[in-house]
Tab-separated table of C-alpha atoms and ligand atoms in Angstrom:
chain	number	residue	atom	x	y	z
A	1	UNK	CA	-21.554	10.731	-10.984
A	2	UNK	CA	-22.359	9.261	-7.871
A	3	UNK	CA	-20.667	6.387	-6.389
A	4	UNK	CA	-23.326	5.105	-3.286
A	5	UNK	CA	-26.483	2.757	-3.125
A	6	UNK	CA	-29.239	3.628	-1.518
A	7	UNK	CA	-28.665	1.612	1.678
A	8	UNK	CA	-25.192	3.636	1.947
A	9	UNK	CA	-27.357	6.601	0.909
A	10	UNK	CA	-29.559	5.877	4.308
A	11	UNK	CA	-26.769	5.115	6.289
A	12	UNK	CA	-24.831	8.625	5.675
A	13	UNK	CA	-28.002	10.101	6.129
A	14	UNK	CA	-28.251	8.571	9.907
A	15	UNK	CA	-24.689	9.235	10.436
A	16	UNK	CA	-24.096	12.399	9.179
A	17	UNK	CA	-27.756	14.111	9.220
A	18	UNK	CA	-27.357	15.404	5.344
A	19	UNK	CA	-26.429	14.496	2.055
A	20	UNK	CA	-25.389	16.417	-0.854
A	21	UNK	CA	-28.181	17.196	-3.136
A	22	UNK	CA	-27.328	14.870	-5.745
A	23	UNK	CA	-27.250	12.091	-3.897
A	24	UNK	CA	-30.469	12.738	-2.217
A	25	UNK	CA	-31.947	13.614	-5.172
A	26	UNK	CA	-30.897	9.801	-6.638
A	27	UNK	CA	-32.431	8.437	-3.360
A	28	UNK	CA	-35.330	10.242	-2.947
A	29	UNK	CA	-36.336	9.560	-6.842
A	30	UNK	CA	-35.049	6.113	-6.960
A	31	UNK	CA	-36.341	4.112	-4.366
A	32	UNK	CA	-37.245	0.121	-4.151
A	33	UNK	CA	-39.338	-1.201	-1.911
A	34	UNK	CA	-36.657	-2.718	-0.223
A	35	UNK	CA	-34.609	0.633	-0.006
A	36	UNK	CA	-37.951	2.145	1.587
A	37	UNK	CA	-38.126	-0.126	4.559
A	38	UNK	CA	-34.503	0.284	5.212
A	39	UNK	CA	-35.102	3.710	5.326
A	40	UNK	CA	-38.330	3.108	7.670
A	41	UNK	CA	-36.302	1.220	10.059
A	42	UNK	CA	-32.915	3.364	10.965
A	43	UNK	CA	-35.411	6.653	10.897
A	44	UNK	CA	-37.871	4.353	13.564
A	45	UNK	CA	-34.496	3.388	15.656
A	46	UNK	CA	-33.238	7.283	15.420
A	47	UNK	CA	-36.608	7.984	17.054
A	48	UNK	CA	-36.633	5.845	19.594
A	49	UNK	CA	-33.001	6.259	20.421
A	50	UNK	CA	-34.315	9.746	21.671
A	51	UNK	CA	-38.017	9.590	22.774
A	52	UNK	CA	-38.434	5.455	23.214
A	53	UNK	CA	-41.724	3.828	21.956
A	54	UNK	CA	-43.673	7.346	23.578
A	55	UNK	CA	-45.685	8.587	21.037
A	56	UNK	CA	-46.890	12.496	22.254
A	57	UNK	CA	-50.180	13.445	21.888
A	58	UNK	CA	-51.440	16.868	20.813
A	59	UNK	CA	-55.512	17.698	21.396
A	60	UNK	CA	-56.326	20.078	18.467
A	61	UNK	CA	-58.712	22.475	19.457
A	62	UNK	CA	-59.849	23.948	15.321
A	63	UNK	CA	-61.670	27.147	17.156
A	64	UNK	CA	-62.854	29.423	13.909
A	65	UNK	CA	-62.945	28.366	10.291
A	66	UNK	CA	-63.395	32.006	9.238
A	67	UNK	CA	-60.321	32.888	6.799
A	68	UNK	CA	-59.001	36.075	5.972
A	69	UNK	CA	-56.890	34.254	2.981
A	70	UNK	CA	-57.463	32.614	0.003
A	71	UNK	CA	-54.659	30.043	-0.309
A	72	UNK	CA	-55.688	27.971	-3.371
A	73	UNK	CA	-55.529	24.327	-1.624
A	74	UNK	CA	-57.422	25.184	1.069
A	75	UNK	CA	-61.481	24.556	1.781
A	76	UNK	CA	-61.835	27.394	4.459
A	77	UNK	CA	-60.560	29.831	2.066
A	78	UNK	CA	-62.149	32.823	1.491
A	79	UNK	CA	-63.803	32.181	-1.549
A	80	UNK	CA	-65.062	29.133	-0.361
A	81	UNK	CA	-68.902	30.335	-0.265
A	82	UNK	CA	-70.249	26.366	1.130
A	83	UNK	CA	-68.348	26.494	3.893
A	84	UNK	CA	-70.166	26.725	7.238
A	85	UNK	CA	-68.618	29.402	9.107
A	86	UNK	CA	-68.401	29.264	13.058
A	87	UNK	CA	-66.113	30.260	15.741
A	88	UNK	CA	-65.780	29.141	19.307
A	89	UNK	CA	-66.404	31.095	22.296
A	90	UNK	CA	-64.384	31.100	24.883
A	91	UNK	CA	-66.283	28.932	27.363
A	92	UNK	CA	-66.467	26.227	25.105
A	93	UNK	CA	-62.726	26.540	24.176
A	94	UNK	CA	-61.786	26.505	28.045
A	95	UNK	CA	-64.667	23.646	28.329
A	96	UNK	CA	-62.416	21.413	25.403
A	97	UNK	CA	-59.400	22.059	27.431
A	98	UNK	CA	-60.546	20.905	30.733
A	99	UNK	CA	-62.106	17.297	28.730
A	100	UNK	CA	-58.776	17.176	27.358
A	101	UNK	CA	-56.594	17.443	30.627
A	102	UNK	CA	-58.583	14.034	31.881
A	103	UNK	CA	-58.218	12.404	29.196
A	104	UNK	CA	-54.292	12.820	29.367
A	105	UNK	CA	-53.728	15.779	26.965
A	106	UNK	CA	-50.476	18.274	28.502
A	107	UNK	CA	-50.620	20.420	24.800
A	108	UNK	CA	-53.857	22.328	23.905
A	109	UNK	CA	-53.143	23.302	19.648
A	110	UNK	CA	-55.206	26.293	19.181
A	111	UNK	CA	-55.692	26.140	15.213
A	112	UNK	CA	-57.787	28.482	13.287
A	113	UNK	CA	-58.023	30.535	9.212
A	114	UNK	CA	-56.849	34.024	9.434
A	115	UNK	CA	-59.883	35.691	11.635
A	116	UNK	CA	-59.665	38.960	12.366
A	117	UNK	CA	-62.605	38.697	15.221
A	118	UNK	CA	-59.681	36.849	16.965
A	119	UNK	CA	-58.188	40.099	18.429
A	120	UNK	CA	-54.556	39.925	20.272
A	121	UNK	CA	-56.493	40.633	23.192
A	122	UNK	CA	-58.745	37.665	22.522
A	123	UNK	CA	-56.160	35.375	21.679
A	124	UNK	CA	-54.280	36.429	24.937
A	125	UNK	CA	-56.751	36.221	27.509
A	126	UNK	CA	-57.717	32.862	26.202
A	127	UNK	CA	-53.905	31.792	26.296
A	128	UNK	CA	-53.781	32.883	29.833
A	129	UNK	CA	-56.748	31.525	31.186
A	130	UNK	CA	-55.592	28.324	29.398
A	131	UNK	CA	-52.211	28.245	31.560
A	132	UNK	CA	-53.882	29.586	34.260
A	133	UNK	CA	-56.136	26.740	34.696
A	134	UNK	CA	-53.809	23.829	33.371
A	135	UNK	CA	-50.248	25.393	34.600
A	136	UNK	CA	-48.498	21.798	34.007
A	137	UNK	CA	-49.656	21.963	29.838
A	138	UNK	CA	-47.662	23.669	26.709
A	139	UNK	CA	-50.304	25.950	24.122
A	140	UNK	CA	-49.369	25.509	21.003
A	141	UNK	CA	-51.078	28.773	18.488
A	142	UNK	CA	-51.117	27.769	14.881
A	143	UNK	CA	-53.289	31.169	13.809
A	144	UNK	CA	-51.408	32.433	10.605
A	145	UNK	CA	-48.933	35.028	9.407
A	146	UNK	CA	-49.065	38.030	12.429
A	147	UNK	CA	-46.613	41.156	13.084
A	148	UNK	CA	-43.853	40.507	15.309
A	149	UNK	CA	-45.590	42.500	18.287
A	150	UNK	CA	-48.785	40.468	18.168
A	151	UNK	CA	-46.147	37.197	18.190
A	152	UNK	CA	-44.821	39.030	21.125
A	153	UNK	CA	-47.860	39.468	23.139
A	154	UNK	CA	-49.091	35.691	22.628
A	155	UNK	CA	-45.587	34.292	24.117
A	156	UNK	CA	-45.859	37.157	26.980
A	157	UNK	CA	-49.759	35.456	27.536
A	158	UNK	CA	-47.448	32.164	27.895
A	159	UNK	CA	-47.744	30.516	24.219
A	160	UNK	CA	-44.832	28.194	24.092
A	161	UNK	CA	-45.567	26.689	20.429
A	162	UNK	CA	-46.090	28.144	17.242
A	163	UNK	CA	-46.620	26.135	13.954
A	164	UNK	CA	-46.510	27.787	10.607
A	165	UNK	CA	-46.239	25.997	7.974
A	166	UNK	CA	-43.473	27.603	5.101
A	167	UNK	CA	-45.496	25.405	2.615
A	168	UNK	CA	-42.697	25.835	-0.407
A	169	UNK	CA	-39.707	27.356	0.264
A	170	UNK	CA	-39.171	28.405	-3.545
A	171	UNK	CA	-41.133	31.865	-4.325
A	172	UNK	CA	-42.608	31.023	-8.105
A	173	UNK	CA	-44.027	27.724	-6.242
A	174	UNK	CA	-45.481	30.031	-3.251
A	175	UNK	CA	-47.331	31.745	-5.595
A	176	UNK	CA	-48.607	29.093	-7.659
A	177	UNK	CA	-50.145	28.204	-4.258
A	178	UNK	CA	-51.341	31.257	-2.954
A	179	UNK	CA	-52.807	34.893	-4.134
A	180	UNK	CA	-50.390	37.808	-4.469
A	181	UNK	CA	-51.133	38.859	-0.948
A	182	UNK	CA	-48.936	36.308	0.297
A	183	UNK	CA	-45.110	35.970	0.123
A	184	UNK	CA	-42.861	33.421	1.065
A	185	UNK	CA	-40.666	36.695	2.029
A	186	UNK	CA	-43.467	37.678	4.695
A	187	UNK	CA	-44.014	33.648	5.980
A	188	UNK	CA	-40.071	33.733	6.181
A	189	UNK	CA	-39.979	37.110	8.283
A	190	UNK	CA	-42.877	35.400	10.672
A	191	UNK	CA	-40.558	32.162	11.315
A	192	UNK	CA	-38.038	34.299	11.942
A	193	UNK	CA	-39.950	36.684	14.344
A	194	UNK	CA	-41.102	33.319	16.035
A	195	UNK	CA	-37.679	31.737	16.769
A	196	UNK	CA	-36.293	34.844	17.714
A	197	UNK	CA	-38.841	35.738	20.502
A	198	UNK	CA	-38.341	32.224	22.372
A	199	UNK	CA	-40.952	29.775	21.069
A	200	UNK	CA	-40.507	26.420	19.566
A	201	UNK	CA	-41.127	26.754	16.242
A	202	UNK	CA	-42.465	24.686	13.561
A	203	UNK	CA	-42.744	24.714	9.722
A	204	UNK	CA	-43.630	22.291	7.038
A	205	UNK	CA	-44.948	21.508	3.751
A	206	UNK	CA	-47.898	19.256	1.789
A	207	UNK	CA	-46.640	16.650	0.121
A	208	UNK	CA	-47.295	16.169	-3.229
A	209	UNK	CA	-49.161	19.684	-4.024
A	210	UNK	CA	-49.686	20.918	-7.404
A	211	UNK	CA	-46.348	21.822	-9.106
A	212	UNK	CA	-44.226	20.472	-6.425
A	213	UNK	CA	-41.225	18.983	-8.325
A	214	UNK	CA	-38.327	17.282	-6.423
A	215	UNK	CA	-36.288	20.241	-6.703
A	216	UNK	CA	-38.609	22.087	-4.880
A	217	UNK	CA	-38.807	19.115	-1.865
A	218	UNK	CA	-34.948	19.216	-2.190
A	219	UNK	CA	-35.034	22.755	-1.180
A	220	UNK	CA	-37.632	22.823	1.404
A	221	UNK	CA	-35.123	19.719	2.821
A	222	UNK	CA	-32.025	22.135	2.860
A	223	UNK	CA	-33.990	24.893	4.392
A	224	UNK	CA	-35.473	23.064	6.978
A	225	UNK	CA	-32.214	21.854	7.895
A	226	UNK	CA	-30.819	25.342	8.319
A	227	UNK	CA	-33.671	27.017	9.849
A	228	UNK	CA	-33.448	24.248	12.483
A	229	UNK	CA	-37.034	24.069	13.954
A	230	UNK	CA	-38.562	22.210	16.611
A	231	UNK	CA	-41.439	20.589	15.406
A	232	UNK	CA	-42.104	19.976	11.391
A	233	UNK	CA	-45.477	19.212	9.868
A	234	UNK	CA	-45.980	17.641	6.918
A	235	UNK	CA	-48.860	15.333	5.236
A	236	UNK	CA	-50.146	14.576	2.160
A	237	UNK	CA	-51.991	17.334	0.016
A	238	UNK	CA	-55.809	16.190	-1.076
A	239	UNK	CA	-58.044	18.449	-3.172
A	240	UNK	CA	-60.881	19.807	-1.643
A	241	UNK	CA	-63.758	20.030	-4.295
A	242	UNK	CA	-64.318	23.855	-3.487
A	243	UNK	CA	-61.225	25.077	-4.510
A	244	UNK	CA	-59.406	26.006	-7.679
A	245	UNK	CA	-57.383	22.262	-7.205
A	246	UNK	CA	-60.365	19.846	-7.243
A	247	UNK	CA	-59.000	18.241	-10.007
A	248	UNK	CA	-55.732	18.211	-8.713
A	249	UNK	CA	-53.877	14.882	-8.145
A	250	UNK	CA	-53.643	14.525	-3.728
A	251	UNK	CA	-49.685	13.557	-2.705
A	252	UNK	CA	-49.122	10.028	-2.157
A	253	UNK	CA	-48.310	7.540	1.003
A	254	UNK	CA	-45.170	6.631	-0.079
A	255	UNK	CA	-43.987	9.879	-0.569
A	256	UNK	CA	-45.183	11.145	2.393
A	257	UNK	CA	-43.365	8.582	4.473
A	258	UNK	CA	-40.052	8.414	2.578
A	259	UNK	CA	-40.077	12.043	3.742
A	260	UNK	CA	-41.043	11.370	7.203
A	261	UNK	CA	-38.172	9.495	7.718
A	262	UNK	CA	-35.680	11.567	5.560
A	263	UNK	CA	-36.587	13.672	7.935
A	264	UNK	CA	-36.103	12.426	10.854
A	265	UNK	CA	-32.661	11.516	9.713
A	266	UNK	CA	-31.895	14.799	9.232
A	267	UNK	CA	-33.380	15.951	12.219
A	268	UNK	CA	-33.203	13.316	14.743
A	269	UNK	CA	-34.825	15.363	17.823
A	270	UNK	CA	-37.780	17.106	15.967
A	271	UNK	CA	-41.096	16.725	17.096
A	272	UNK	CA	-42.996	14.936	13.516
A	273	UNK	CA	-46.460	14.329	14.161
A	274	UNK	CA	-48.220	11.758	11.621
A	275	UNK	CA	-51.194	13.720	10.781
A	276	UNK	CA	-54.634	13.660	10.041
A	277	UNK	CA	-54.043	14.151	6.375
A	278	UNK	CA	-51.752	11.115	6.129
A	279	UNK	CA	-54.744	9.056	8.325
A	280	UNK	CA	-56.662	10.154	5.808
A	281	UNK	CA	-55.574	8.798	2.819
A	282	UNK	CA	-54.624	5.528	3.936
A	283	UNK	CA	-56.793	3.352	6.713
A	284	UNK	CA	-53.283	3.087	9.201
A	285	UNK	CA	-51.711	6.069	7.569
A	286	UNK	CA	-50.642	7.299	11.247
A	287	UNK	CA	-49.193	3.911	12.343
A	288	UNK	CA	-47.486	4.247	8.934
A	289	UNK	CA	-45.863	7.284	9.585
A	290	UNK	CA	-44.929	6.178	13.339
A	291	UNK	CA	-43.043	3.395	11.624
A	292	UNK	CA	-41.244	5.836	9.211
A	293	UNK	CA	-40.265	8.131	12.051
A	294	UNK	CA	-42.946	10.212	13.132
A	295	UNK	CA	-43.135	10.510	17.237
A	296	UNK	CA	-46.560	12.686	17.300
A	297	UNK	CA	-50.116	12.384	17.051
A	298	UNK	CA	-53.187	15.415	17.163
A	299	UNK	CA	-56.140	14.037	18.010
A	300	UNK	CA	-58.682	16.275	17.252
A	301	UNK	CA	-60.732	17.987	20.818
A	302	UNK	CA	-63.409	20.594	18.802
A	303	UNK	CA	-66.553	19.435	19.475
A	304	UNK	CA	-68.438	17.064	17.838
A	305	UNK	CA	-70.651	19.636	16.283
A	306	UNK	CA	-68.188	21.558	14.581
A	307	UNK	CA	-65.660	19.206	13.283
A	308	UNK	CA	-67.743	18.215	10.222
A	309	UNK	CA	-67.214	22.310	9.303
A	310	UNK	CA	-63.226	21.973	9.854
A	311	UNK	CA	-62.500	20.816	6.253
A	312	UNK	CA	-59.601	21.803	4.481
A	313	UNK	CA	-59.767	19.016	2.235
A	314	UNK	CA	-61.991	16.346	1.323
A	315	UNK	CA	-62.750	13.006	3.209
A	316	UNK	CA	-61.230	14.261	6.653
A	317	UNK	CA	-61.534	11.326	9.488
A	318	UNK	CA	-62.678	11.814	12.936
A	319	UNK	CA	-64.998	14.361	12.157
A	320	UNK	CA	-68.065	12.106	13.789
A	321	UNK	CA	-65.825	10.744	16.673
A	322	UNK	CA	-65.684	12.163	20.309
A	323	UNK	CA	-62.645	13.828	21.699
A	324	UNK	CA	-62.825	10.259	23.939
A	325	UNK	CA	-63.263	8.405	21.530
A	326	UNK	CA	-60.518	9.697	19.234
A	327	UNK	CA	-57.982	9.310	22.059
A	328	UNK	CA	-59.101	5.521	23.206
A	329	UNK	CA	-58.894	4.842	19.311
A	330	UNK	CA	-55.087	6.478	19.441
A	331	UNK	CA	-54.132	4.410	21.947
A	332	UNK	CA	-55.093	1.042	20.562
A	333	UNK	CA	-53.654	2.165	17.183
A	334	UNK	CA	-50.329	2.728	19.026
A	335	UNK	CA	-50.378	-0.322	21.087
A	336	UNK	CA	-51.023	-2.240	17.959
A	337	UNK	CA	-47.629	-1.243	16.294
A	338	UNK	CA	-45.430	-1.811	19.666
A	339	UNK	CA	-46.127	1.982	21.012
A	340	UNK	CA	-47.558	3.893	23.530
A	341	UNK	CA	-49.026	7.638	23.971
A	342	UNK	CA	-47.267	9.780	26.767
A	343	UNK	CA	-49.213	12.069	29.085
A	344	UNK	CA	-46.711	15.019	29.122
A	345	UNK	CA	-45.605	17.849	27.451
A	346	UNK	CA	-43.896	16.828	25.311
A	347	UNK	CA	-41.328	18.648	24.802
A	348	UNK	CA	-38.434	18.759	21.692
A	349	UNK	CA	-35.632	16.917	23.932
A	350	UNK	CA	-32.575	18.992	22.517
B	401	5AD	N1	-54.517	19.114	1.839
B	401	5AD	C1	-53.612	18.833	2.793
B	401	5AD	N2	-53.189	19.736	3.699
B	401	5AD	C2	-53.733	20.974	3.641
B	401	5AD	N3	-53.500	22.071	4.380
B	401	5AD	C3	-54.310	23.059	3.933
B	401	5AD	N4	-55.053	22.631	2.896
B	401	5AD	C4	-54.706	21.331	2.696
B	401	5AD	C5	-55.094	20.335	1.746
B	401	5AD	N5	-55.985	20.589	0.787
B	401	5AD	C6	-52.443	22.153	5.389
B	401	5AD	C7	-51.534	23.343	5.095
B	401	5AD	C8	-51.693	24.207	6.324
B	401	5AD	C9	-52.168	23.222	7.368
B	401	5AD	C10	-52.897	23.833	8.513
B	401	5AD	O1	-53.004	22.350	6.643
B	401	5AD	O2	-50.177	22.903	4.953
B	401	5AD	O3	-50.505	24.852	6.715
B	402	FES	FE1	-56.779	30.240	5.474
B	402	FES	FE2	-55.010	29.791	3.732
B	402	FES	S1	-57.184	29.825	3.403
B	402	FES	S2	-54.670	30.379	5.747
């Protein structure tokens, strides 16, 4: 029996950071309209009671879509014979950073599938010559599942940021998502591995994938809370129409931001980017997600050529745009809704 409405519900939430299950279950699955902006607003004031109305920026730099993996959401999976393959060379990876440093970018997200071509030699020399050139900017990998010494050797190059999505923190649902080869034990053991060597850290889920119940979301809550990382991604899942869940339902906007700023509740200090995904399936998802919480936004840097080939689901935006063009349009989004985009760091002020 439980004994709060949902305004007291929100309230705990920003006061104390948690809730028991229960009672976040009620909220979570029994939310007005009214309830949701409530929610919106104390997670929007928790955010800028620690980072203002700065919004950071993040220039995504998507440098190979070859996969080793065959996660079943994703369109640069393995399997996925239409994809157009292509990886960056170096030059033109170096030659993304430098366009980004003028336009105001201090993190460079190096994002790629699984590629093996992608040596730890390669992946270091590029991280150096990245913080060799730009000293003042944070790297941020996001290049898969690894072993611990190859984690090692990119924070020894001077990687400062690693995302990794968990996905699902419940095993049956990890599998329901992904081939045998891949265990929620092993995507665990990398998190761990990650923290441990000194890098901020970041995991996260889709929202709304196939057989995501709100048990499951309930336990990727509590173990996010105790795994305590820096940054936390989340967006909504869309099909892609090359992969075993074309016909699969995508997660919805509301969801996504009710989470966003359940989230920040219970993590007042994390860096929570509104991402492409949630721009994606509504015109001002991003703004949305600002307004719910969120405090940062990846523009995308690949060049213009390749972004069309980036796709791991369908209807991606930006994927025409320049890198300039995608930052101007940032701005004026953020100015719009009473914000402004930071040139720094960015760092997770704890
Ligand atoms: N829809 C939304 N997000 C997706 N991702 C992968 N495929 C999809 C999809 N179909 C997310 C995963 C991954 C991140 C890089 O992109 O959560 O960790
Ligand atoms: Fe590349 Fe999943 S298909 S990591």
């Amino acid at each position: 029996m439980t004994l709060m409405n949902n305004k007291e519900r929100v309230d705990f939430l920003r006061r104390e950071h948690t809730l028991a299950r229960e009672e976040m279950r009620v909220l979570f699955e029994s939310m007005t309209e009214e309830d949701a902006q409530y929610l919106y607003q104390n997670a929007a004031e928790t955010a800028r009671e620690i980072y203002g109305t700065e919004v950071y920026l993040r220039g995504l730099i998507e440098f190979t879509n070859y996969c080793k993996n065959d996660c079943y959401y994703c369109g640069i999976r393995r399997s996925n014979r239409s994809a157009e393959r292509y990886r960056l060379g170096e030059d033109v990876i170096l030659n993304c950073c430098d366009n980004g440093y003028r336009l105001g970018f201090r993190t460079f997200v190096l994002q790629g599938g699984e590629d093996p071509f992608f040596t730890d030699e390669k992946i270091c020399a590029l991280v150096s010559k990245i913080k060799e050139r730009h000293p003042d900017c944070a790297v941020t990998l996001s290049i898969g599942e690894k072993p611990r010494q190859s984690y090692q050797a990119y924070f020894d190059a001077g990687a400062d940021r690693y995302l990794l999505r968990h996905e699902t923190i419940n095993p049956r649902h990890y599998r329901m998502l992904h081939p045998v080869e891949l265990t929620i034990e092993n995507r665990r053991r990398c998190l761990e591995d990650l923290r441990d060597i000194g890098f901020q850290v970041g995991c996260g889920m889709m929202v709304g994938c196939p057989g995501q119940t709100t048990d499951f979301l309930l336990d990727d809550l509590y173990f996010m809370k105790e795994f305590r990382p820096h940054m936390i991604g989340i967006g909504p899942f869309i099909p892609h129409r090359c992969t075993p869940f074309r016909d699969e339902k995508p997660g919805t906007l509301t969801d996504t931001l009710h989470l966003l700023a359940i989230i920040r509740l219970m993590h007042p200090r994390v860096l929570l980017p509104a991402t492409t995904a949630l721009g994606t399936i509504h015109p001002t998802g991003r703004e949305l997600g600002i307004l719910a919480g969120a405090n940062v936004v990846m523009p995308n840097l690949s060049p213009a050529d390749v972004r069309g080939k980036y796709l791991l689901y369908d209807g991606k935006i930006c994927t025409g745009d320049e890198a300039a063009e995608c930052r101007r349009c940032m701005e004026l989004r953020m100015e719009k809704i009473g914000y402004h985009v930071a040139v720094s760091r960015g760092d997770s002020r704890v």
